[in-house]
């Protein structure tokens, strides 16, 4: 029996009655539908037709769409749903995680760099206010992964850094604020990303900490979120061998599963050791980290059988729904386990008050909340407090047109065919520098190799400053976030840094000193939004001081990076 009056649900008798009555009135097919949280990538009518002709999902997730479309989607979904839906989004940085007009207050690592717990609360508040304005009620956040391995290509700025205590405090602050605002938080990605240097989107990754160190770091962060009343937890496609072996002595290596398929992780560690009573949702089951672990026909029902309450996304919805129903029929998912999962789903909805009626949404009202001046001001404040001067060559800063009229401008961006929106920031920064009165030339590598490069003295005698701007962002489905120097022979490496003052700015990834250790002035921004660009200019020119505290080892453990 699940205690629905206890944390995190705290349901009143009438709410519990709704849960029990609703469950009792469901068919097996309806219960199976509740297990699915489906993706509405563009929130278009044809997506709703496709999904609701197959099943009646318990929840859904929006990708980023315009405000008006998000509201129309919420109204459409409610009109089709017998049981009110959970509506989620990746609210990791601000309302920009659900609507195109939303505010990016700050990446978690940017928040952490402020060393101000109040900024985590403000970011969570903006997330909840802007998401609820379009009908969302579930935040797939906070990320309480710990960025202990600088080579990890997916955690990075999505985390609150590498200090477990700071991650714990800021994760808890997010949970408390977003749930105070009426959304369910989801502490993720259990049992914890950031240890491995691989991306769970592409491979089943591993958290390889021993049990006690894990409990004092990742476990402490999860415990804090649970104590704060987090309604949901998201389990990743991440193995934790030490705890698996402690909870299941003698288990064979080949039987150790990622969290999403591990009874030891979900029931033994998360529910048993940590005492979590809320809803457990898998991470996206379209990831290779999930599909590589087990045949999908078996994996779909096994995730529920082994402890998950909700199944995120589908490779083929009709097929996966069929696999789930077959798993119920075959007894992989017992009637008791099915009812337990659906009970927690319904209890989460009741805890959010969804059973009391659909939200009253108004486009014009939403537009006064989404991207509002208050949230933009918080984003500006966050950028001001976060931008970090990691290392400085004495006397190089500030940068003014009087000191450095001519700048040679190097950009490090995604390769051709990469995500185009990331390329906007460097161009914006260049234009802002020109507006300040600098003369900017872009570095263009010569087409030939040794013996044909531009004369060394032509560069040294013609430029007052070299400015590197890197804009390489962490994102899913990549194996590394590293600088790829231009041809021929690393043409844009720091060939002139010993003769021309050189400044390196990273707009996103904080770890570029691994590839450019000897650059003497290095700055981390953690985000590439307009607020960070504005505050960067203010600090480069000396109109504002650098206030950020690096939440990670930006030197990547390299002694030469300190030179």
XYZ file of C-alpha atoms in Angstrom:
563
model
C 0.000 0.000 0.000
C 1.185 3.506 -0.857
C 0.695 6.105 1.857
C -0.885 8.889 -0.202
C -1.250 11.150 2.825
C 2.528 11.089 3.350
C 5.345 12.924 1.594
C 5.463 13.895 -1.203
C 1.737 13.685 -2.028
C 0.143 14.908 1.211
C -3.304 14.080 -0.157
C -6.477 14.845 1.770
C -9.178 12.161 2.147
C -11.226 13.544 -0.754
C -8.133 13.532 -2.991
C -7.344 9.934 -2.043
C -10.945 9.037 -2.829
C -10.536 10.530 -6.319
C -7.367 8.489 -6.881
C -8.987 5.248 -5.750
C -12.256 5.817 -7.626
C -10.459 6.792 -10.820
C -8.209 3.741 -10.641
C -11.149 1.414 -9.986
C -12.976 2.741 -13.049
C -10.106 2.130 -15.475
C -9.760 -0.685 -17.965
C -6.420 -2.413 -18.392
C -5.896 -0.474 -21.635
C -6.554 2.821 -19.864
C -4.132 1.925 -17.092
C -1.491 1.041 -19.668
C -2.064 4.396 -21.377
C -1.430 6.213 -18.097
C 2.041 4.682 -17.985
C 3.122 6.603 -21.091
C 4.492 10.128 -21.195
C 4.571 10.933 -24.911
C 6.419 13.609 -26.858
C 4.609 16.398 -28.672
C 7.610 17.827 -30.467
C 5.832 20.589 -32.394
C 2.392 20.496 -30.722
C 0.631 20.267 -34.061
C -2.893 18.825 -34.522
C -1.643 15.834 -36.504
C 0.503 14.772 -33.533
C -2.531 14.742 -31.240
C -4.562 12.762 -33.770
C -1.823 10.153 -34.070
C -1.279 9.705 -30.329
C -4.898 9.736 -29.140
C -5.924 7.261 -31.819
C -3.509 4.781 -30.214
C -3.854 5.435 -26.481
C -4.861 7.946 -23.841
C -1.489 8.930 -22.339
C -0.980 9.810 -18.709
C 1.347 12.626 -19.624
C 3.197 14.399 -22.358
C 6.172 16.641 -22.901
C 6.437 19.771 -25.034
C 9.561 20.796 -26.856
C 9.978 24.521 -27.423
C 7.057 26.048 -29.345
C 5.454 29.514 -29.558
C 3.299 30.572 -26.612
C 0.011 30.578 -28.514
C 0.628 27.092 -29.872
C 1.519 25.758 -26.425
C -1.744 27.084 -24.981
C -3.741 25.634 -27.876
C -1.973 22.303 -27.330
C -2.856 22.248 -23.636
C -6.499 22.963 -24.386
C -6.543 20.288 -27.106
C -5.016 17.669 -24.818
C -7.385 18.393 -21.945
C -10.368 18.114 -24.270
C -9.239 14.635 -25.300
C -8.298 13.362 -21.837
C -10.642 11.567 -19.469
C -7.976 11.838 -16.757
C -6.146 15.189 -16.531
C -2.673 15.019 -18.077
C 0.771 15.721 -16.714
C 2.375 18.237 -19.096
C 6.149 18.458 -18.855
C 9.065 20.386 -20.301
C 12.829 20.586 -19.783
C 12.705 23.608 -17.495
C 16.416 23.530 -16.737
C 17.345 27.160 -17.440
C 14.093 29.103 -17.589
C 10.846 29.356 -19.518
C 12.826 29.044 -22.733
C 12.612 25.297 -22.135
C 8.960 25.271 -23.215
C 8.181 28.410 -25.258
C 10.228 30.274 -27.835
C 9.533 33.602 -26.136
C 10.573 32.268 -22.730
C 13.352 33.662 -20.572
C 16.705 31.909 -20.330
C 17.584 33.008 -16.820
C 20.804 31.024 -16.709
C 22.232 27.565 -17.285
C 22.585 25.666 -14.007
C 26.362 26.120 -14.068
C 25.856 29.844 -14.635
C 23.542 29.896 -11.622
C 26.177 28.020 -9.621
C 28.892 30.495 -10.639
C 26.965 33.278 -8.905
C 27.373 31.332 -5.649
C 23.987 32.802 -4.758
C 21.256 30.386 -3.698
C 18.735 33.119 -4.418
C 19.534 32.912 -8.127
C 18.543 29.233 -8.138
C 15.233 30.242 -6.563
C 14.674 33.027 -9.105
C 15.451 30.709 -12.002
C 12.984 28.123 -10.670
C 10.352 30.825 -10.180
C 10.695 31.993 -13.790
C 10.526 28.387 -15.009
C 7.309 27.735 -13.099
C 5.623 31.037 -13.897
C 6.266 30.899 -17.633
C 5.493 27.190 -17.978
C 2.262 27.320 -15.983
C 1.154 30.285 -18.107
C 0.787 27.830 -21.002
C -0.605 24.962 -18.918
C 2.471 22.921 -18.039
C 2.564 21.330 -14.598
C 5.732 19.207 -14.560
C 9.349 20.391 -14.639
C 11.899 17.883 -15.893
C 14.378 19.556 -13.533
C 16.431 20.154 -11.475
C 19.472 18.383 -12.838
C 21.393 17.248 -9.775
C 24.099 15.430 -11.670
C 27.602 16.328 -10.485
C 30.106 17.364 -13.141
C 33.055 15.445 -11.720
C 34.490 14.453 -15.117
C 35.296 17.415 -17.338
C 35.339 15.100 -20.358
C 31.635 14.300 -20.010
C 29.986 15.750 -23.140
C 26.408 15.982 -21.855
C 26.438 17.189 -18.224
C 28.744 20.234 -18.374
C 26.821 23.526 -18.051
C 23.574 21.603 -17.470
C 24.801 20.904 -13.925
C 25.318 23.088 -10.874
C 29.016 22.206 -11.090
C 31.360 19.717 -9.475
C 30.965 20.649 -5.795
C 28.466 18.139 -4.349
C 27.426 20.510 -1.575
C 26.603 23.336 -3.999
C 24.701 20.910 -6.238
C 22.736 19.721 -3.216
C 21.841 23.237 -2.034
C 20.870 24.607 -5.423
C 18.954 21.501 -6.432
C 16.949 21.686 -3.231
C 16.232 25.401 -3.739
C 14.888 24.657 -7.219
C 12.605 21.886 -5.939
C 11.222 24.030 -3.161
C 10.438 27.020 -5.387
C 9.054 25.242 -8.435
C 6.713 23.133 -6.284
C 5.651 26.152 -4.264
C 4.625 27.575 -7.645
C 2.428 24.544 -8.353
C 4.582 22.394 -10.644
C 6.017 18.967 -9.910
C 9.802 18.853 -9.814
C 11.757 15.900 -11.192
C 15.172 15.279 -9.654
C 17.370 13.772 -12.366
C 19.210 11.725 -13.721
C 19.282 8.984 -11.078
C 21.660 7.340 -10.122
C 23.694 10.293 -11.362
C 25.472 11.436 -14.510
C 28.796 13.246 -14.690
C 31.134 10.411 -13.670
C 31.417 8.790 -17.068
C 32.844 10.544 -20.114
C 30.162 9.040 -22.347
C 26.686 10.233 -23.261
C 23.766 8.013 -22.209
C 21.992 9.064 -25.404
C 24.577 6.980 -27.253
C 25.708 4.274 -24.814
C 24.693 2.798 -21.472
C 26.913 4.872 -19.203
C 28.254 4.189 -15.721
C 28.428 5.931 -12.379
C 31.406 4.069 -10.969
C 31.585 5.493 -7.448
C 31.757 3.193 -4.437
C 28.644 3.076 -2.252
C 29.703 5.358 0.597
C 31.219 8.123 -1.562
C 28.115 7.938 -3.764
C 25.832 8.325 -0.747
C 27.819 11.343 0.463
C 27.637 13.101 -2.923
C 24.928 12.038 -5.351
C 22.934 10.394 -2.605
C 23.034 13.566 -0.521
C 21.708 15.596 -3.457
C 18.843 13.142 -4.004
C 18.137 12.969 -0.275
C 17.880 16.773 -0.149
C 15.425 16.808 -3.053
C 13.359 14.053 -1.480
C 13.321 15.851 1.878
C 12.215 19.012 0.057
C 9.210 17.053 -1.230
C 10.111 16.388 -4.871
C 7.056 14.737 -6.396
C 8.952 12.877 -9.125
C 12.374 11.491 -9.946
C 13.737 10.719 -13.390
C 15.909 7.625 -13.728
C 18.636 7.584 -16.352
C 20.184 4.902 -18.527
C 23.120 4.846 -16.125
C 24.514 1.836 -14.291
C 25.726 2.007 -10.682
C 27.640 -1.259 -10.221
C 28.707 -0.753 -6.593
C 25.194 -0.260 -5.248
C 23.787 -2.918 -7.553
C 26.234 -5.457 -6.139
C 25.613 -4.380 -2.546
C 21.862 -4.754 -2.963
C 22.115 -7.936 -5.023
C 25.262 -9.841 -3.959
C 26.474 -12.283 -6.562
C 24.810 -10.580 -9.520
C 26.660 -11.261 -12.753
C 28.237 -8.355 -14.608
C 26.035 -8.951 -17.626
C 22.936 -8.687 -15.435
C 23.788 -5.200 -14.115
C 21.285 -2.891 -15.779
C 20.928 0.856 -16.252
C 18.698 2.585 -13.731
C 15.698 2.448 -16.068
C 15.801 -1.356 -16.056
C 17.225 -1.966 -12.585
C 15.134 -3.202 -9.693
C 18.152 -2.566 -7.474
C 18.342 1.106 -8.491
C 14.653 1.973 -8.478
C 13.260 -0.158 -5.677
C 16.382 -0.921 -3.666
C 18.310 2.366 -3.734
C 15.826 5.103 -4.643
C 12.815 3.815 -2.725
C 14.538 1.681 -0.092
C 17.757 3.423 0.906
C 16.648 6.983 0.081
C 12.982 6.629 1.028
C 11.448 8.125 -2.111
C 7.662 7.686 -2.209
C 6.896 9.754 -5.315
C 6.552 8.992 -9.008
C 9.501 7.412 -10.828
C 9.759 8.244 -14.518
C 12.281 6.828 -16.947
C 14.429 9.090 -19.057
C 13.663 9.021 -22.788
C 13.499 5.363 -23.821
C 14.543 6.275 -27.352
C 18.138 6.658 -26.180
C 20.732 4.058 -27.098
C 21.657 3.794 -23.423
C 18.272 2.113 -22.970
C 17.927 0.161 -26.199
C 21.408 -1.391 -25.949
C 20.666 -2.982 -22.587
C 17.815 -5.317 -23.494
C 15.505 -6.376 -26.332
C 12.835 -3.688 -26.608
C 9.963 -6.170 -26.630
C 11.035 -7.204 -23.158
C 12.435 -3.879 -21.936
C 9.215 -1.874 -22.295
C 7.231 -3.864 -19.705
C 10.314 -4.657 -17.607
C 10.892 -0.957 -16.855
C 7.498 -0.845 -15.149
C 7.840 -4.283 -13.596
C 11.174 -3.346 -12.036
C 10.021 -0.102 -10.473
C 9.345 2.734 -12.920
C 5.869 4.255 -12.791
C 5.972 6.140 -16.080
C 7.579 5.354 -19.424
C 9.032 8.348 -21.287
C 8.540 8.542 -25.062
C 8.474 5.670 -27.552
C 10.387 4.541 -30.592
C 7.119 3.531 -32.231
C 4.149 4.392 -30.050
C 1.764 1.788 -31.425
C 4.377 -0.927 -31.081
C 5.571 0.088 -27.604
C 1.979 0.307 -26.346
C 1.483 -3.195 -27.715
C 4.613 -4.397 -25.924
C 3.298 -2.905 -22.677
C -0.102 -4.552 -23.028
C 1.524 -7.885 -23.872
C 3.747 -7.560 -20.809
C 0.661 -7.061 -18.661
C -1.049 -10.037 -20.275
C 2.019 -12.248 -19.805
C 2.389 -11.304 -16.157
C 5.699 -9.456 -16.523
C 3.805 -6.536 -15.033
C 1.625 -7.984 -12.288
C -1.800 -6.473 -11.545
C -0.431 -5.216 -8.225
C 2.575 -3.509 -9.847
C 0.365 -1.966 -12.541
C -2.028 -0.548 -9.979
C 0.859 0.731 -7.854
C 2.339 2.607 -10.810
C -0.970 4.110 -11.898
C -1.789 5.042 -8.292
C 1.402 7.091 -8.051
C 0.629 8.766 -11.391
C -2.868 9.688 -10.225
C -1.567 10.779 -6.827
C 0.900 13.139 -8.501
C -1.944 14.652 -10.492
C -4.050 15.000 -7.361
C -1.159 16.595 -5.469
C -1.041 19.218 -8.230
C -4.795 19.718 -8.055
C -5.306 18.640 -11.673
C -8.459 16.707 -10.761
C -10.168 19.965 -9.845
C -10.441 21.106 -13.447
C -8.500 22.280 -16.475
C -6.355 25.405 -16.093
C -7.853 28.665 -17.278
C -5.440 29.853 -19.945
C -5.422 33.185 -21.699
C -2.984 34.061 -24.475
C -2.816 37.755 -23.652
C -2.236 37.077 -19.969
C 0.427 34.509 -20.807
C 2.256 37.070 -22.942
C 2.565 39.347 -19.908
C 4.330 36.552 -18.005
C 6.448 34.774 -20.624
C 9.687 36.674 -21.150
C 8.530 39.470 -18.828
C 10.772 42.331 -17.733
C 11.237 40.916 -14.210
C 12.547 37.608 -15.512
C 14.801 39.361 -18.021
C 16.206 41.461 -15.215
C 16.966 38.296 -13.269
C 18.794 36.919 -16.312
C 20.860 40.112 -16.486
C 21.620 39.873 -12.777
C 22.627 36.243 -13.179
C 25.016 37.048 -16.029
C 26.561 39.914 -14.055
C 27.198 37.689 -11.034
C 28.288 34.580 -12.952
C 30.851 35.542 -15.614
C 34.167 34.310 -14.274
C 37.684 35.584 -14.857
C 39.460 32.248 -14.496
C 42.987 33.538 -15.165
C 44.386 36.944 -16.087
C 47.628 38.235 -17.512
C 48.397 41.325 -15.420
C 47.730 44.544 -17.257
C 45.825 43.119 -20.229
C 42.369 44.095 -18.989
C 40.386 46.256 -19.456
C 39.940 46.236 -23.214
C 39.158 49.677 -24.606
C 39.511 51.202 -28.089
C 42.100 53.588 -26.675
C 44.318 50.672 -25.631
C 43.518 48.121 -28.338
C 42.097 49.745 -31.432
C 42.624 46.821 -33.818
C 41.474 43.350 -32.804
C 42.073 40.078 -34.635
C 38.917 38.092 -33.935
C 38.995 34.295 -33.775
C 35.740 32.347 -33.536
C 35.432 28.720 -32.479
C 31.987 27.456 -33.398
C 30.234 24.242 -34.443
C 31.453 22.824 -37.737
C 29.458 23.357 -40.924
C 26.161 21.552 -40.609
C 26.055 22.123 -36.847
C 23.223 23.778 -35.001
C 22.886 27.165 -36.647
C 21.463 29.033 -33.656
C 24.744 28.637 -31.815
C 26.526 30.664 -34.480
C 24.525 33.820 -33.784
C 26.299 34.729 -30.535
C 29.789 35.241 -31.972
C 28.451 37.523 -34.685
C 26.474 39.502 -32.099
C 29.537 39.929 -29.919
C 31.606 41.098 -32.877
C 28.991 43.726 -33.746
C 28.863 44.888 -30.115
C 32.648 45.349 -30.092
C 32.490 47.399 -33.290
C 29.826 49.563 -31.707
C 32.262 50.209 -28.855
C 34.693 51.620 -31.414
C 37.036 48.693 -32.015
C 38.230 47.807 -35.510
C 37.675 44.073 -35.970
C 39.226 41.743 -38.509
C 38.171 38.102 -38.653
C 40.965 35.581 -38.694
C 40.972 33.704 -42.001
C 43.431 30.803 -42.379
C 45.566 30.741 -45.487
C 44.710 27.882 -47.873
C 48.251 26.522 -48.072
C 50.532 24.837 -45.574
C 54.089 25.397 -44.414
C 55.981 28.123 -46.215
C 52.923 30.034 -47.444
C 51.300 31.435 -44.277
C 50.870 35.141 -43.658
C 54.085 36.750 -42.509
C 54.453 36.661 -38.766
C 55.310 40.354 -38.516
C 52.293 41.365 -40.603
C 50.120 40.079 -37.790
C 52.269 41.241 -34.876
C 52.661 44.771 -36.244
C 49.044 45.264 -37.331
C 46.991 44.133 -34.334
C 46.784 45.360 -30.777
C 44.814 42.443 -29.348
C 43.772 38.914 -30.233
C 40.337 37.865 -29.004
C 39.158 34.259 -29.136
C 35.444 33.576 -28.701
C 34.441 29.921 -28.327
C 30.795 28.964 -28.630
C 30.742 25.184 -28.329
C 27.761 23.943 -26.367
C 26.980 20.678 -24.674
C 24.083 18.882 -26.315
C 22.815 15.335 -26.613
C 24.161 12.837 -29.104
C 27.757 13.969 -29.167
C 30.871 12.279 -27.866
C 33.098 15.267 -27.074
C 32.983 19.031 -26.621
C 36.468 19.974 -27.781
C 38.134 22.610 -29.918
C 38.916 21.430 -33.435
C 41.616 23.793 -34.620
C 41.490 24.895 -38.226
C 43.604 23.599 -41.058
C 46.317 23.827 -42.113
C 48.255 22.651 -39.072
C 46.131 24.314 -36.395
C 46.125 27.650 -38.179
C 44.104 29.340 -35.430
C 46.148 28.064 -32.487
C 47.802 30.704 -30.322
C 50.738 31.343 -32.633
C 50.937 35.041 -31.730
C 50.023 35.018 -28.049
C 53.595 35.679 -26.903
C 53.730 38.914 -28.903
C 50.139 40.216 -28.894
C 47.921 40.426 -25.788
C 45.476 37.526 -26.100
C 42.118 36.961 -24.404
C 40.052 33.795 -24.659
C 36.311 33.882 -23.912
C 34.183 30.750 -23.688
C 30.484 31.487 -23.984
C 29.411 27.945 -23.055
C 31.763 25.052 -22.271
C 33.977 25.942 -19.266
C 36.755 23.475 -20.054
C 38.623 24.886 -23.049
C 41.869 25.271 -21.115
C 42.459 21.596 -21.796
C 43.002 22.532 -25.463
C 44.540 25.992 -24.966
C 46.321 25.717 -21.609
C 48.880 28.487 -22.086
C 46.516 31.313 -22.939
C 47.085 33.814 -20.147
C 43.656 35.480 -19.889
C 40.641 33.176 -19.879
C 36.954 33.940 -19.181
C 33.938 31.635 -18.728
C 30.358 32.835 -19.344
C 28.393 29.523 -19.147
C 25.603 30.788 -21.464
C 25.492 32.512 -24.845
C 22.301 34.532 -24.392
C 22.108 38.293 -24.929
C 22.398 39.028 -21.225
C 25.733 37.235 -21.012
C 26.994 39.025 -24.135
C 26.020 42.413 -22.696
C 27.609 41.725 -19.328
C 30.709 40.324 -21.013
C 31.211 43.610 -22.867
C 30.690 45.518 -19.622
C 33.398 43.478 -17.925
C 35.872 43.402 -20.802
C 35.744 47.191 -21.042
C 36.112 47.665 -17.307
C 32.685 49.167 -16.692
C 31.811 46.200 -14.461
C 33.905 43.896 -12.300
C 34.144 40.128 -12.672
C 32.122 38.561 -9.863
C 31.783 34.871 -10.771
C 33.209 31.962 -8.795
C 34.114 28.945 -10.919
C 31.878 26.019 -9.872
C 34.272 23.553 -11.564
C 37.990 23.088 -12.047
C 38.318 25.106 -15.241
C 41.994 24.104 -15.378
C 40.936 20.476 -15.963
C 43.602 19.251 -13.572
C 46.348 20.374 -15.967
C 49.350 22.024 -14.302
C 50.314 23.850 -17.469
C 46.876 25.502 -17.654
C 47.927 27.584 -14.632
C 50.879 29.096 -16.485
